[in-house]
């Protein structure tokens, strides 16, 4: 069969669960359309970008109605075979349209069909020059003829066309479309081996053992939990293993949950590995992101560190995957293609046949269970590295104590001691803004968001009330017509208010606030980290941005200002998340020689969770929590999926989900439980009413089949046009 006649299957970048068949652009098109090649295709009345999945079964009569690909964008596949395989796996597991999965994988410009070879040398060669009537072409398209003449002499690069005083790129595109010239890109030359600029620290016995286990696992898939208490030196273990990976001329992928964590880590990696380190996170411009992506693909980045989406970056000769702070919920994408980067990292390692290490001080219950089942090997760093010791954790029973702006006397006293010794204090409160609730002194009304079932949060600095769920803003005067001259009374505390209190209590000291509001400026993070490092900051106040993973050697006191607000949530994961948060925040104290102390302010010092964490530690907590999950038949013991729907009316969301549930129930799937539909914990958000259906099953396969059934059945539910709905496999947030 001649190659020209092959039709291809294309995943179009659109939220559709179908793929489409197209004919090659021209009968004479010479390039083989390999999977992963980007193409421009006619789609309805528009033109879209898509990715070739492979040849499609071609039957002559069907072909008559097929449309042609408009343009083949790549001369070689932008998405290589490894990542194509990963994408297909993900689309299947998360039951998400393959076109959207592939689109998610690419940096914006590549997704939009821009040429990938920004830094590559492109070379054009003539294809059919001998059969071609150059004079005829010169008559019809003189510019194309001039360009072709130049290429006919020898393969040409951009510089060769510069003398031409017209838009030669356009002419080239014309020639490429006619199949008269062919483009080829040269990979740039390989990076020289990385230079070690800093002498590595001498690993202690536990670190050495852990690193050796990883190194001995090279060359095939295996998964490890590196369970190291906070400050135990996990990063040094990763670096020791990566050293050996580089020796084999292979590369490493290191995922971290949050952009703010890339800061310190990248400094440490660069110090050790120099320019072989690349970083990807949401703070980059499209252009920067594309450049890093290309450097990775071309083998010039040997160690890629990044947040969630870095998972999808091509790396030549991958040798190891590291997921730091594996317990962190930020690895889960919460909208669109709802994948978990930690779980997908396992799949990537498996497909690439390389070891993966999940590092944390507070393993997720999913990971704990995988260790128990023997699926992951267990590596432990039970003690802090160097001379540091784990801090003492204590509760401050604030019942009846005098409080000023959220701080009890006992906490203030402890801060004072640190100030006198020139040590730093870190205070944690999980709420940004000035106050989470504001009351009008005139009418007693509480400011609510008009579009959500949520209270407006007072942001004093910006002089507005902001809804943290939909972003709606109200100027203070607008909250109620009666209140023009009224005073607003703040209820509860946020970071801004604690900062204000600290400035009043310690006017000569430096207070730094770290939350999403104060970190909006691009260089803010760098500046504040530098100030923390050189000791010019005395007290740090922040949200969970501050709680995770950082290594601040001068902090000796950690204060958790308000543990109570999180003790009584109904989400089945709430306790696990709170336990992790407390241990992680506590872990910021006493990371160098000076011993650390952690004080938790609470009205419930006897609460079982606090008692357990303080008395017995995280492992005992996890054991007990796992037992509870088992008896309640909840993840990680059973697989779960959540179907969410939202609509302008509560009825519409509910009816749609009820119809879906019925379609599945009538099929009588064995081993499947369907709960709901029930309204979401915050039913109204951004003007839409939300409901959800929870599915659990006795086995993964049962769940997958049920979700598939449900997605297929949705086609027959007429109300589907009235709702926005989504499927979430392994949901993190089930409220
Ligand atoms: P973790 O990620 O486990 O919380 P880090 O990797 O941030 O811990 O290490 C905590 C601190 O201990 C860092 O300042 C690091 O430089 C230091 N450290 C790590 N390993 C050693 C070692 N073997 N000897 C001395 N100091 C070490
Ligand atoms: Zn709102």
XYZ file of C-alpha atoms and ligand atoms in Angstrom:
763
model
C 0.000 0.000 0.000
C 1.366 3.373 -0.857
C 2.132 5.653 1.974
C 0.210 8.604 0.559
C -3.085 6.854 0.993
C -2.767 6.332 4.728
C -5.296 8.154 6.823
C -4.281 9.205 10.297
C -6.018 9.401 13.627
C -5.674 12.811 15.236
C -6.330 13.893 18.814
C -7.623 17.422 18.378
C -6.961 19.944 21.149
C -10.574 20.192 22.243
C -12.537 18.848 25.189
C -14.008 15.981 23.196
C -13.898 12.323 23.984
C -13.567 11.423 20.302
C -10.593 11.337 17.983
C -10.830 12.185 14.268
C -9.521 10.809 11.014
C -7.807 12.936 8.380
C -5.998 12.520 5.121
C -2.396 13.688 4.739
C -2.054 17.271 3.477
C -0.950 16.524 -0.063
C -0.771 13.331 -1.998
C 2.907 14.019 -2.440
C 3.525 14.623 1.241
C 6.747 12.856 1.851
C 7.098 12.849 5.620
C 5.706 9.902 7.503
C 3.174 11.165 10.011
C 4.518 9.652 13.173
C 2.572 9.610 16.435
C 3.251 12.772 18.406
C 3.481 15.027 15.349
C 1.504 18.246 15.608
C -0.836 19.081 12.776
C -3.259 21.841 11.895
C -6.629 20.453 10.872
C -9.988 21.758 9.706
C -12.469 21.280 12.499
C -16.075 22.251 11.934
C -15.734 25.766 10.657
C -12.515 26.408 12.497
C -8.930 25.287 12.346
C -7.460 23.467 15.327
C -4.178 22.013 16.384
C -3.970 18.333 17.117
C -1.497 15.523 17.558
C -1.212 12.471 15.339
C -1.987 9.290 17.267
C -1.178 6.886 14.466
C -2.450 5.410 11.215
C -6.199 4.909 11.029
C -7.913 1.970 9.392
C -8.575 3.226 5.891
C -11.536 2.123 3.886
C -11.807 3.635 0.470
C -15.410 4.808 0.671
C -15.011 6.464 4.056
C -11.997 8.282 2.735
C -14.052 10.230 0.260
C -15.644 12.197 3.050
C -12.451 12.795 4.999
C -10.820 16.170 5.205
C -7.172 16.829 4.640
C -4.688 17.949 7.240
C -3.975 21.609 6.537
C -0.432 21.646 7.769
C 2.060 19.298 9.334
C 3.712 21.525 11.915
C 6.570 19.279 13.002
C 9.242 17.635 10.954
C 9.765 15.216 13.812
C 7.258 14.450 16.599
C 7.060 17.119 19.277
C 5.736 14.528 21.703
C 8.074 11.561 21.640
C 7.067 7.929 22.077
C 7.669 7.893 25.858
C 5.400 10.805 26.583
C 2.802 9.618 24.067
C 2.619 6.391 26.006
C 2.305 8.254 29.290
C -0.449 10.464 27.856
C -2.447 7.501 26.621
C -2.132 5.828 29.991
C -3.305 8.986 31.760
C -6.239 9.562 29.405
C -7.385 6.037 30.061
C -6.918 6.064 33.830
C -8.436 9.484 34.420
C -11.004 8.937 31.643
C -10.137 12.301 30.222
C -10.142 13.308 26.528
C -6.764 12.471 25.004
C -6.701 15.779 23.100
C -6.870 17.712 26.348
C -4.295 15.493 28.005
C -1.849 16.108 25.162
C -2.589 19.828 25.164
C -1.893 19.957 28.911
C 1.515 18.420 28.343
C 2.832 21.192 26.138
C 4.013 24.687 27.024
C 1.586 27.327 25.706
C 3.426 28.302 22.514
C 3.855 24.681 21.442
C 0.219 24.016 22.228
C -0.674 26.917 19.963
C 1.270 25.464 17.088
C 4.360 27.582 17.337
C 7.517 25.945 15.986
C 9.424 24.167 18.724
C 12.873 24.731 17.311
C 13.457 28.202 18.719
C 17.017 27.336 19.481
C 17.464 24.688 16.883
C 19.150 25.102 13.577
C 16.713 24.445 10.797
C 17.974 23.349 7.451
C 15.958 23.262 4.248
C 16.594 20.921 1.375
C 14.859 20.673 -2.014
C 12.800 17.577 -2.638
C 11.616 17.442 -6.241
C 13.817 19.928 -8.002
C 14.584 17.716 -10.966
C 10.926 17.139 -11.861
C 10.063 20.741 -11.448
C 9.613 23.387 -14.063
C 11.423 26.281 -12.452
C 10.447 28.726 -15.161
C 6.775 27.992 -14.620
C 7.183 28.541 -10.893
C 9.129 31.759 -11.534
C 6.178 33.097 -13.503
C 3.554 32.241 -10.918
C 5.543 32.708 -7.721
C 8.820 34.514 -8.359
C 9.741 34.722 -4.673
C 9.286 31.025 -4.136
C 11.386 30.391 -7.209
C 14.180 32.599 -5.874
C 14.157 30.802 -2.548
C 14.053 27.409 -4.201
C 16.945 28.347 -6.456
C 19.014 29.143 -3.394
C 18.090 25.828 -1.758
C 18.733 23.920 -4.964
C 22.423 24.808 -4.735
C 22.909 23.223 -1.317
C 20.885 22.729 1.877
C 20.261 26.183 3.340
C 19.753 27.693 6.796
C 18.026 30.949 7.732
C 21.179 33.024 7.384
C 21.454 32.017 3.745
C 18.194 33.787 2.967
C 18.942 37.012 4.800
C 20.222 38.760 1.628
C 16.782 38.290 0.018
C 14.822 41.517 0.419
C 11.358 40.015 0.756
C 9.464 37.837 3.222
C 11.374 34.678 2.441
C 9.800 32.787 5.376
C 6.442 33.114 3.707
C 7.850 31.899 0.425
C 9.431 28.956 2.229
C 6.137 28.056 3.823
C 4.577 28.094 0.376
C 7.249 25.771 -0.916
C 6.874 23.470 2.056
C 3.145 23.302 1.482
C 3.736 22.301 -2.108
C 6.095 19.653 -0.830
C 8.977 21.164 -2.790
C 11.236 21.717 0.160
C 11.786 19.706 3.245
C 12.882 21.014 6.625
C 15.146 19.299 9.072
C 16.259 20.491 12.468
C 19.649 19.798 13.924
C 19.785 19.159 17.621
C 22.270 21.554 19.162
C 25.421 19.999 20.475
C 25.250 18.213 23.812
C 26.012 19.890 27.112
C 29.404 19.279 28.622
C 29.304 17.218 31.795
C 28.174 19.231 34.819
C 30.752 20.738 37.103
C 30.559 20.166 40.803
C 30.964 23.560 42.323
C 30.287 22.799 45.970
C 31.805 20.050 48.023
C 29.024 17.655 49.031
C 28.366 17.236 52.758
C 29.484 13.941 54.210
C 26.359 11.801 54.432
C 25.545 10.204 57.773
C 24.944 6.482 58.084
C 21.201 6.570 57.426
C 21.622 8.879 54.430
C 24.349 6.685 52.981
C 22.211 3.605 53.322
C 19.251 5.282 51.651
C 21.339 6.673 48.795
C 22.976 3.295 48.204
C 19.626 1.545 48.008
C 18.513 3.971 45.311
C 21.757 3.664 43.395
C 21.630 -0.110 43.453
C 18.148 0.083 41.968
C 19.232 1.910 38.803
C 18.217 0.366 35.543
C 14.824 -0.999 36.459
C 11.605 0.187 38.028
C 11.188 0.197 41.764
C 9.460 2.617 44.110
C 10.790 3.852 47.434
C 9.347 5.824 50.267
C 12.105 7.937 51.809
C 10.587 8.621 55.181
C 12.858 11.161 56.796
C 11.867 13.351 59.708
C 11.936 17.093 59.031
C 15.523 18.245 58.693
C 16.900 14.738 58.240
C 18.685 15.667 55.016
C 16.495 14.102 52.345
C 17.743 16.556 49.746
C 21.307 15.327 50.250
C 20.123 11.789 49.576
C 18.452 12.868 46.323
C 21.608 14.680 45.274
C 23.847 11.721 46.039
C 21.675 9.483 43.891
C 21.476 12.092 41.117
C 25.276 12.334 41.135
C 25.451 8.700 40.131
C 22.718 9.147 37.547
C 24.778 11.871 35.888
C 27.846 9.673 35.935
C 25.929 7.336 33.688
C 25.136 10.251 31.413
C 21.475 10.043 32.348
C 19.040 12.657 33.592
C 16.841 13.165 36.644
C 13.341 14.499 37.195
C 12.558 16.074 40.563
C 9.036 17.196 41.402
C 8.141 19.561 44.236
C 4.611 20.580 45.187
C 4.797 24.369 45.184
C 6.556 27.117 43.327
C 7.747 28.612 46.590
C 9.653 25.422 47.312
C 11.567 25.575 44.066
C 13.443 28.614 45.333
C 15.642 27.022 47.987
C 15.896 23.688 46.275
C 17.118 25.160 43.022
C 19.783 27.135 44.842
C 21.039 23.942 46.442
C 20.927 21.994 43.203
C 22.669 24.716 41.221
C 25.349 25.019 43.833
C 26.011 21.334 43.437
C 25.299 20.671 39.769
C 25.804 24.041 38.106
C 24.076 24.799 34.798
C 22.845 21.285 34.212
C 19.809 22.207 36.332
C 16.568 23.380 34.731
C 13.513 24.709 36.543
C 9.874 24.707 35.473
C 7.020 26.291 37.401
C 3.968 28.449 36.899
C 5.898 31.654 37.541
C 7.706 31.448 34.201
C 6.647 33.235 31.054
C 5.549 31.122 28.121
C 8.806 31.859 26.401
C 10.937 30.819 29.379
C 8.898 27.687 29.813
C 9.350 26.722 26.185
C 13.082 27.314 26.356
C 13.458 25.038 29.375
C 11.286 22.426 27.716
C 13.472 22.475 24.624
C 16.689 22.325 26.620
C 15.321 19.268 28.417
C 14.318 17.575 25.205
C 17.668 18.239 23.637
C 19.541 16.779 26.592
C 21.031 20.051 27.764
C 19.190 19.943 31.078
C 20.303 16.955 33.117
C 18.304 17.669 36.232
C 14.833 19.069 35.803
C 13.168 20.342 38.930
C 9.645 21.640 38.829
C 6.087 21.670 40.017
C 3.265 19.407 38.827
C 3.410 20.082 35.104
C 7.164 19.408 34.880
C 6.109 15.767 34.908
C 5.256 16.042 31.204
C 8.638 17.272 30.047
C 10.695 15.146 27.666
C 14.062 14.158 29.118
C 16.620 12.224 27.221
C 17.849 9.125 29.057
C 15.823 9.487 32.222
C 17.597 7.737 35.097
C 15.643 8.532 38.266
C 12.463 10.282 39.396
C 12.195 12.080 42.742
C 8.962 13.379 44.254
C 9.680 15.576 47.250
C 6.972 16.180 49.886
C 4.919 13.446 48.270
C 2.043 13.881 50.740
C 1.261 17.343 49.427
C -2.179 17.907 47.929
C -0.777 20.362 45.391
C 0.361 17.489 43.223
C -3.259 17.040 42.295
C -4.555 19.285 39.540
C -7.955 20.472 40.657
C -9.501 21.520 37.395
C -9.601 20.434 33.762
C -7.448 17.356 33.483
C -7.484 16.291 37.126
C -4.348 14.198 37.412
C -2.131 13.536 40.374
C 1.480 14.276 39.427
C 2.834 12.034 42.185
C 0.881 9.063 40.915
C 1.710 9.822 37.304
C 5.382 10.095 38.264
C 5.171 6.482 39.430
C 3.755 5.507 36.053
C 6.425 7.461 34.218
C 9.160 5.743 36.220
C 7.538 2.392 35.562
C 7.342 2.988 31.826
C 10.907 4.271 31.713
C 12.103 1.363 33.891
C 13.841 3.586 36.426
C 13.595 3.898 40.222
C 11.410 6.526 41.845
C 11.721 7.885 45.357
C 8.907 9.578 47.248
C 10.319 11.693 50.049
C 8.464 13.119 53.042
C 8.378 13.410 56.807
C 4.640 12.784 56.794
C 3.732 10.115 54.242
C 0.255 10.169 52.770
C -1.934 7.276 53.841
C -1.905 6.077 50.222
C 1.864 5.765 50.329
C 1.847 4.213 53.811
C -0.479 1.520 52.586
C 1.663 0.858 49.520
C 4.616 0.306 51.822
C 2.581 -2.039 54.007
C 1.525 -4.003 50.960
C 5.149 -4.281 49.905
C 4.655 -2.301 46.697
C 7.110 0.381 47.811
C 10.357 -0.255 49.629
C 10.908 1.684 52.823
C 13.908 3.898 53.517
C 14.137 5.811 56.740
C 16.055 8.776 58.098
C 14.931 8.676 61.712
C 17.029 11.579 62.975
C 17.862 15.108 62.040
C 21.097 15.621 60.165
C 24.144 17.232 61.724
C 23.793 18.524 65.255
C 20.090 19.416 64.974
C 17.433 17.731 67.134
C 13.675 17.486 66.633
C 11.783 20.257 68.451
C 9.541 19.834 71.491
C 5.846 20.332 70.670
C 3.460 21.716 73.316
C -0.083 23.038 73.386
C -0.991 26.394 74.870
C -4.464 26.053 76.374
C -5.789 29.487 75.464
C -9.139 29.077 77.255
C -9.575 32.175 79.376
C -6.121 33.564 78.588
C -5.748 37.245 77.702
C -5.213 37.530 73.942
C -3.961 40.389 71.803
C -4.623 40.204 68.085
C -4.623 36.416 68.122
C -1.547 36.035 70.316
C -1.691 34.746 73.892
C 0.646 36.121 76.552
C 2.482 32.836 76.662
C 3.224 32.930 72.954
C 4.274 36.596 73.129
C 6.573 35.764 76.009
C 8.184 32.948 74.040
C 8.693 35.291 71.059
C 10.357 37.821 73.341
C 12.847 35.236 74.499
C 13.832 34.514 70.887
C 14.169 38.190 70.081
C 16.506 38.632 73.039
C 18.662 35.782 71.740
C 18.605 37.033 68.159
C 16.792 33.949 66.939
C 13.887 33.869 64.500
C 10.242 33.030 65.191
C 7.864 31.594 62.611
C 4.128 32.021 63.152
C 1.595 30.086 61.154
C -2.028 30.891 60.476
C -3.895 29.364 57.615
C -5.837 32.465 56.573
C -4.705 35.406 54.554
C -6.243 38.842 54.804
C -7.051 40.831 57.924
C -10.158 39.043 59.180
C -12.150 36.147 57.743
C -15.468 37.614 58.878
C -16.634 41.207 59.128
C -19.624 42.385 61.048
C -21.361 45.711 60.534
C -21.653 47.563 63.830
C -24.667 49.481 62.529
C -26.904 46.702 61.256
C -25.249 43.560 62.602
C -25.007 42.145 59.099
C -22.160 39.884 58.068
C -20.623 40.606 54.697
C -21.405 37.721 52.392
C -20.369 37.117 48.815
C -23.244 37.694 46.439
C -22.205 34.781 44.257
C -21.071 32.190 46.825
C -22.244 30.704 50.112
C -19.214 32.332 51.669
C -18.220 35.171 53.917
C -16.190 38.025 52.534
C -12.659 38.331 53.862
C -11.413 41.749 54.872
C -8.172 42.767 53.210
C -7.281 45.889 55.085
C -4.161 46.734 53.117
C -6.001 46.736 49.819
C -9.109 48.272 51.425
C -11.479 45.695 50.024
C -13.511 42.695 50.976
C -12.593 39.701 48.854
C -14.333 36.401 48.369
C -11.668 33.701 48.522
C -13.795 31.382 46.447
C -14.740 33.416 43.390
C -12.509 36.462 43.729
C -15.388 38.928 43.941
C -14.355 42.223 45.485
C -16.463 44.785 47.308
C -15.288 48.140 48.440
C -15.867 48.584 52.140
C -18.625 51.171 51.590
C -20.603 48.874 49.377
C -21.332 46.106 51.796
C -24.711 47.490 52.883
C -26.500 50.738 52.182
C -27.102 51.284 55.881
C -23.449 51.179 56.676
C -21.965 54.219 55.056
C -20.764 55.683 58.289
C -20.658 52.489 60.198
C -17.698 50.745 61.698
C -16.786 47.296 60.537
C -15.928 44.856 63.274
C -13.444 42.160 62.316
C -14.106 38.692 63.690
C -11.258 36.220 63.753
C -7.724 36.711 62.498
C -5.795 36.563 59.295
C -2.123 37.070 58.474
C -2.500 40.843 57.983
C -3.930 41.292 61.435
C -1.288 39.214 63.156
C 1.337 41.206 61.289
C -0.253 44.418 62.570
C -0.262 43.075 66.131
C 3.381 42.062 65.900
C 4.367 45.472 64.593
C 2.611 47.068 67.573
C 4.120 44.678 70.105
C 7.650 44.773 68.709
C 7.997 48.111 66.909
C 11.772 47.913 66.576
C 11.768 44.426 65.061
C 11.421 43.266 61.478
C 8.305 41.303 60.640
C 7.907 39.587 57.269
C 4.543 38.370 56.046
C 4.445 35.524 53.566
C 1.163 34.733 51.858
C -0.257 34.879 48.381
C -0.989 38.604 48.707
C 2.451 39.668 49.859
C 4.203 37.389 47.363
C 2.470 38.706 44.277
C 5.452 40.691 43.090
C 7.784 38.479 41.133
C 10.935 39.152 43.123
C 9.158 39.272 46.496
C 9.973 35.688 47.253
C 13.645 36.032 46.495
C 13.896 39.184 48.595
C 12.196 37.711 51.624
C 14.195 34.485 51.456
C 17.400 36.475 51.340
C 16.277 38.505 54.362
C 15.369 35.358 56.287
C 18.701 33.810 55.399
C 20.859 36.738 56.494
C 18.925 37.198 59.721
C 17.509 40.657 58.997
C 13.998 39.310 59.622
C 13.062 38.627 63.249
C 9.543 37.269 62.977
C 7.905 35.480 60.061
C 4.161 35.261 59.772
C 2.586 33.259 57.010
C 0.146 30.739 55.613
C 0.979 27.237 54.506
C 3.255 28.746 51.895
C 5.625 29.096 54.799
C 4.935 25.733 56.359
C 6.312 23.455 53.722
C 9.771 22.071 53.262
C 11.839 25.209 53.857
C 15.156 25.087 55.579
C 15.417 28.248 57.701
C 18.352 27.609 59.979
C 17.729 30.561 62.344
C 14.156 29.695 63.317
C 13.959 28.258 66.820
C 10.337 28.983 67.717
C 7.270 27.978 65.712
C 3.834 29.159 66.800
C 0.633 27.708 65.392
C -1.810 30.495 66.080
C -5.121 28.792 65.550
C -5.305 25.012 65.366
C -9.000 24.979 66.277
C -10.348 26.215 62.954
C -9.227 22.982 61.336
C -10.033 20.435 64.018
C -13.669 19.889 63.135
C -13.899 19.529 59.389
C -16.057 16.762 57.936
C -13.848 15.946 54.946
C -12.531 12.438 55.476
C -9.014 13.619 54.683
C -9.113 16.632 57.020
C -7.358 14.950 59.947
C -4.620 13.556 57.761
C -4.006 16.977 56.227
C -3.994 18.718 59.597
C -1.591 16.186 61.088
C 0.771 16.650 58.134
C 0.515 20.396 58.375
C 1.277 20.492 62.090
C 4.297 18.209 61.761
C 5.538 20.129 58.735
C 5.186 23.552 60.361
C 6.750 22.225 63.528
C 9.582 20.907 61.397
C 10.706 24.441 60.586
C 11.967 24.883 64.168
C 15.459 24.080 65.392
C 17.012 22.945 62.137
C 20.540 23.964 63.162
C 22.384 23.666 66.477
C 20.019 25.780 68.603
C 17.119 23.637 69.867
C 13.597 24.340 68.632
C 10.247 24.698 70.328
C 6.736 24.482 68.882
C 3.688 26.023 70.560
C 0.159 25.255 69.395
C -2.589 27.624 70.548
C -5.874 25.802 71.012
C -9.114 25.772 72.975
C -9.065 21.975 72.728
C -5.765 20.823 74.198
C -7.339 17.450 74.936
C -8.321 16.797 71.315
C -7.354 13.276 70.358
C -5.487 14.277 67.223
C -3.301 16.820 69.032
C -2.651 14.422 71.904
C -1.689 11.665 69.530
C 0.668 13.800 67.448
C 2.381 15.294 70.456
C 2.517 12.150 72.542
C 3.024 9.352 70.055
C 4.016 11.056 66.803
C 2.931 10.982 63.181
C 3.463 7.260 62.603
C 1.079 6.282 65.373
C -1.418 8.766 64.047
C -1.109 7.289 60.569
C -1.600 3.740 61.837
C -4.777 4.729 63.599
C -6.049 6.791 60.676
C -5.465 3.885 58.294
C -7.459 1.616 60.572
C -10.330 4.101 60.506
C -10.248 4.306 56.737
C -10.320 0.560 56.483
C -13.336 0.180 58.709
C -15.154 3.034 56.960
C -14.295 1.586 53.516
C -12.614 4.769 52.338
C -9.456 5.435 50.307
C -6.767 4.226 50.245
C -8.587 0.932 50.902
C -11.158 1.470 48.187
C -10.817 3.399 44.941
C -13.024 6.467 44.677
C -14.312 8.757 41.945
C -16.291 11.941 42.273
C -18.647 13.285 39.643
C -19.293 16.980 40.078
C -21.949 19.078 38.391
C -22.752 22.758 38.560
C -25.582 24.777 37.080
C -27.455 28.037 37.569
C -30.018 26.154 39.635
C -29.654 23.637 42.388
C -32.313 21.483 40.740
C -30.456 21.188 37.442
C -27.218 19.892 38.980
C -29.077 17.490 41.189
C -31.337 16.166 38.422
C -28.475 15.638 36.043
C -26.471 13.627 38.567
C -29.537 11.679 39.667
C -30.183 10.730 36.040
C -26.572 9.594 35.638
C -26.710 7.608 38.859
C -29.884 5.860 37.721
C -28.395 4.898 34.394
C -25.560 3.192 36.219
C -27.741 1.687 38.945
C -30.034 -0.057 36.456
C -27.018 -1.890 35.105
C -26.496 -3.342 38.559
C -22.693 -3.138 38.657
C -21.507 -5.478 41.393
C -19.161 -4.123 44.011
C -20.077 -0.510 43.277
C -21.420 2.013 45.774
C -22.987 5.259 44.647
C -23.525 7.981 47.200
C -25.606 11.019 46.280
C -26.257 13.234 44.548
C -25.675 15.580 47.454
C -25.021 19.315 47.399
C -21.358 20.307 47.757
C -20.318 21.597 51.186
C -20.408 25.094 49.744
C -23.336 24.644 47.430
C -23.273 27.978 45.676
C -20.027 29.183 44.181
C -19.538 31.928 41.612
C -23.273 31.971 41.032
C -23.569 28.280 40.288
C -25.053 25.500 42.372
C -22.883 22.488 42.848
C -23.698 18.890 43.581
C -21.738 15.679 43.548
C -21.942 11.959 43.224
C -19.456 9.776 45.019
C -18.525 6.379 43.626
C -16.528 3.770 45.468
C -15.879 0.207 44.430
C -14.416 -3.029 45.641
C -11.831 -2.965 42.867
C -10.183 -0.481 40.512
C -11.566 -2.257 37.469
C -15.109 -2.064 38.779
C -14.780 1.656 39.384
C -13.262 2.293 35.970
C -16.028 0.356 34.253
C -18.695 2.214 36.193
C -17.232 5.603 35.339
C -17.039 4.638 31.698
C -20.648 3.537 31.781
C -21.602 6.812 33.348
C -19.722 8.898 30.791
C -21.327 6.984 27.930
C -24.730 7.271 29.533
C -24.370 11.043 29.831
C -24.880 11.271 26.068
C -28.488 10.233 26.593
C -29.233 12.645 29.406
C -30.882 15.652 27.782
C -30.154 17.865 30.807
C -26.415 17.594 30.139
C -26.509 20.843 28.185
C -27.669 22.725 31.246
C -24.787 21.704 33.471
C -21.044 21.796 33.590
C -19.794 18.507 34.877
C -16.569 16.654 35.453
C -15.152 13.361 36.575
C -12.452 13.240 39.235
C -10.642 9.941 39.721
C -8.924 9.663 43.133
C -10.280 13.033 44.293
C -8.249 14.872 46.924
C -10.984 17.244 47.868
C -14.298 15.512 48.407
C -16.308 18.338 49.864
P 14.814 17.641 54.836
O 14.548 17.896 53.390
O 14.912 16.186 55.170
O 13.892 18.375 55.759
P 17.259 19.026 54.304
O 17.726 18.221 53.172
O 16.665 20.371 54.044
O 16.247 18.181 55.175
O 18.461 19.167 55.316
C 18.360 19.889 56.523
C 19.662 20.573 56.837
O 20.643 19.628 57.240
C 20.245 21.304 55.661
O 20.712 22.552 56.076
C 21.373 20.419 55.204
O 22.414 21.155 54.610
C 21.835 19.785 56.486
N 22.414 18.456 56.282
C 21.916 17.468 55.515
N 22.693 16.357 55.579
C 23.715 16.659 56.404
C 24.859 15.935 56.894
N 25.056 14.667 56.523
N 25.677 16.579 57.728
C 25.459 17.828 58.106
N 24.418 18.554 57.703
C 23.536 18.001 56.858
Zn -17.651 34.460 45.972
